[in-house]
Amino acid sequence: MANTPKRKKNKVLKIVTKNHIWVNIVLCLIIAFATVVFVSLFTDAFSDYILDTKFVDEYEKVEYMAKLYDLNADNNSENVYSLLSEEGREYFITDNLGNVIYQYGENTMGKNSGYIQMPVSQTEVKKIKIYMDSKADDLFVMDDEGNMKPQPLGLLGFAFDLSEQDIDKVNVNKTTISVPMWMSFDVKGGKQVFYCKTFFRLSLSDGVFWISFILVGFALVTCIIVLMLVNMINTLVNQKRLSKVFFTDPITRGHNWMWFSFRGEQLLKKRRSAKESYAVLDLVFVKFRNYCVCHSVIEGEEMLYRVDRIVKDSLNKKELSAHYSSANFALLLRFKDREELKARILEIIDKLERIDKDHKFTFHVGVYVVENRKNAKGKPVRRKNIDIEREYNNACTARSTLEECDDSGIAFFDENLVEEQKWIDAVMERRRSAIENEEYIVYYQPKYDPKTNKLRGVEALIRWNSPDFGFKGPGSFIPILEKNGFIQDIDHYMITHVARDQKAWLDAGYECVPASVNVSRAHFIEDDLAEQIRDAVDAEGCPRNLLEIELTESAFFDDKKAMIDTILKLKEYGFMVSMDDFGSGYSSLNSLKDMPLDILKLDAEFFRGDTNGGRGEIVITEAIALAKSLNMLTVAEGVEFKEQVEFLASKGCDMIQGYFFAKPMPKEEYADKMNRKEGFEEKEETTISGEEPSEEKTVE
Ligand code: C2E
Ligand code: CA
Ligand code: CA
C-alpha cells in the first residue's frame, strides 16, 4: 500500500514519457494496408466484370467462325475461306505442327499469351487462351496462374494513342477502346488450330470510371497516410510540449523534481553508470523565507532562479539538478572520492554565497552516497532497486542535522540518522497517547540547604515510561517535542501533576516545599502563559507559593518586553520564578539586569571538572554575591561532592540540587523525604550529610 503513490507517479510518468508515435505508425500502416487491399480487390473484381461482359460477345463470334471452318469438308475449303473473310476478321489456320495452312489478312499475333476465365453459362466457366496482338503486347499482364489481367493505366494510354495509330478499323467510335488480340480453337479433331483476331472493346466511360476508381483509391491511401503523418507530427509536438510543462519548474524555469527523479533513476540504472560513484544531494537556501519577508516573494523567486542557474552551470556531463520545493534543490553528482566531492560542493556553495553582492547567504548540503554494487568477482554491476526519492530523503535527513548551524556546511548521511529519524517519528506519533495514558511520570529531585542540610525545595523532572520503548529520560524526547512545537502540552501536564501532588501532600500533612517546574522557551511566547499557569494550579487547589517556574536562559533571547511582562504577572499571582542554567549561555548578566527574578540556578557545568581554588571558584563566588545583591536566592545544580557542598555553604549558596544529596526520584520516594506536621504520622527530620545518593531507575 505504501507503494501506491509511487506507482501512481510512475503511471503518470509513463504517460508523459511514453513514445505514443508507435501507435500512430502501426495504425497508419494498418489503415493504408486495408485501403490497398480494398482497392486492389475492387479493381480485380471490376476487371473481371469487364472481361466477362466485353469478351463473351467476341468469343461467340470467333467460336462461330471456328465452328464454320470445322464443319466444312476439306474439298469445299475455298468457299469456307471466302465465307469466313466476310466476317472481316483476320485469321489463319495451322496444322498441329504450327505450319500455316491458310491465312487471311496480316498475322500480327504478339509474344504474350494467357488465359481468361469466362463464364459461358450460370455454372460453367471456360478457360480461353488469348494471344496478345503485337501492337498491344503489354496491355495485359499475367498472374501466377497464367490468367490475364488488363492494366488500366496502360489501357487508358492506349486509348489516347488511338488517333495516331491506325490499328483498328472496327473502332468506328472514338469513345471505345478496342484492343486487338487473338483467340485460338482446335479444329478438325485437334489436327488443326484456328487463330482469329478479335477485339477487347471497352467503352471510354467504363475505362475512365475504372481508372478514376483506382486513382481515387490511390488518393485515398495517400490522404490517409498524409493525415496520419500530420497526426504523428502533431502528437510528437504535443508530447514534447506536455513533457516540457510536466518537467519544468514554474519558479526557476529549470527542471523540476519529476524530471530529476525520472532522469536520475534512468541514469543510475544504466550499465555504464554502474562503474561510477554517484551522490544525491539536497541543497537548501537557508533562511530563504526571511529573505522573502524582508524583500518580496518575487525577489525571492528571482534568487531561486539564480541559484538554479549557478547549480546547473556547475554540473558536468551525466549530472543533474532540479528545484525540489521552496528553498530545496536536488542534485546528482559523479565523484571519484569523497574529498573531491566535498571540494566540489564547497566550490558550488562558495559561488552561491556570493550570488548577491549585498547579501551573504547560507547554504546547507546533505549528501547521500549511492551504493556501487559489485558481483562475486568484484566487478561493478548495474544498480537495480534505485529509489531516488528515498535517496534524496536520506540526503535531506543528513542536511537536517545542520539546521542549528548558522554557517554553510555539508553533512553526509549515515545509517544512524535513520534510527534517529525513526525515534523522532515514534516520539511525535505517541505524544498524545502518552499524555492520555499518563505515560509521562513526574520525578522529584530535592534541593537542600547546605548549612542546615534541610529540605528547602524540589525540582520536578519528567520521565517517559513508554510501553514500547521502556523508561526514557527527558533528553531523548523533550528536545524533539520542543523543536516540533509540542512542548506546551508537556509543560501543562507537568504543572497540573505537580500542583496535584503538592495539594495531596498538603492534605496528607506533609510540610511541602516549593516545587519548580521547567517551562520551555517555546511556551513563553504565549501572551497568557501566566494566566494559564495560574488557572491550572488553582484548579488543583494548590497554594501558588508552592510552585516555582524555571526558565532556561535561552528563553531570554526572545521578545524581552513580553518576557518581563509574563515574569511580573507570575510574581503578582504568587509564583516564584527562577533562571535555570545560569552561566551556560552568553548574555546571563544582561538577562539578570532586566529580569525581575527570584532565584538563580547555577548551571551544573560550574561543578564539572576542577572547581578547587581556580578561576571556577572565583566565578561561582562572584555569581552568588551578585545574586545576593540583586535580592535573589541561589541554587547550585549538579553538585556531586562534599567539598563542593562545603565550598558553596561557605559562600552563602542557599540551596543545593545534586547527586550528592539525591538523584531525581519517584514521588513516593520523595514524599518520604518530607516532614509531616503534628497529628500526622511522625517522621524523622530529613537531614542528609553526604549519604550515598539514592539510585534513580535506569534511564535510557
Ligand atoms: P535541567 O532543568 O537543568 O535539570 C537538571 C538536570 O540535571 C536533570 O536531568 C537532573 O537529573 C540532572 N542532575 C541533577 N543533579 C545532578 C548531578 O549531581 N549530576 C548530574 N550528572 N546530573 C544531575 P534530567 O532530569 O535528565 O533533565 C534534563 C533536562 O531535561 C532538564 O535540565 C530540563 O532542561 C529538561 N526537562 C526535564 N524535565 C522537564 C520538564 O518537565 N519540562 C521541560 N520543558 N523540560 C524538562
Ligand atoms: Ca531545570
Ligand atoms: Ca538546570
PDB file of C-alpha atoms and ligand atoms in Angstrom, residues 459 518 550 580 601 637, ligand 2:
ATOM      1  CA  GLU A 459      12.557  20.252  41.019  1.00  0.00           C
ATOM      2  CA  ASN A 518      10.542  23.707  33.824  1.00  0.00           C
ATOM      3  CA  GLU A 550      12.087  27.640  35.923  1.00  0.00           C
ATOM      4  CA  ASP A 580      17.701  27.931  35.063  1.00  0.00           C
ATOM      5  CA  LYS A 601      20.209  28.396  39.360  1.00  0.00           C
ATOM      6  CA  GLU A 637      22.842  22.335  40.317  1.00  0.00           C
TER       7      GLU A 637
HETATM    8 CA    CA B   2      15.526  22.948  35.396  1.00  0.00          CA
END
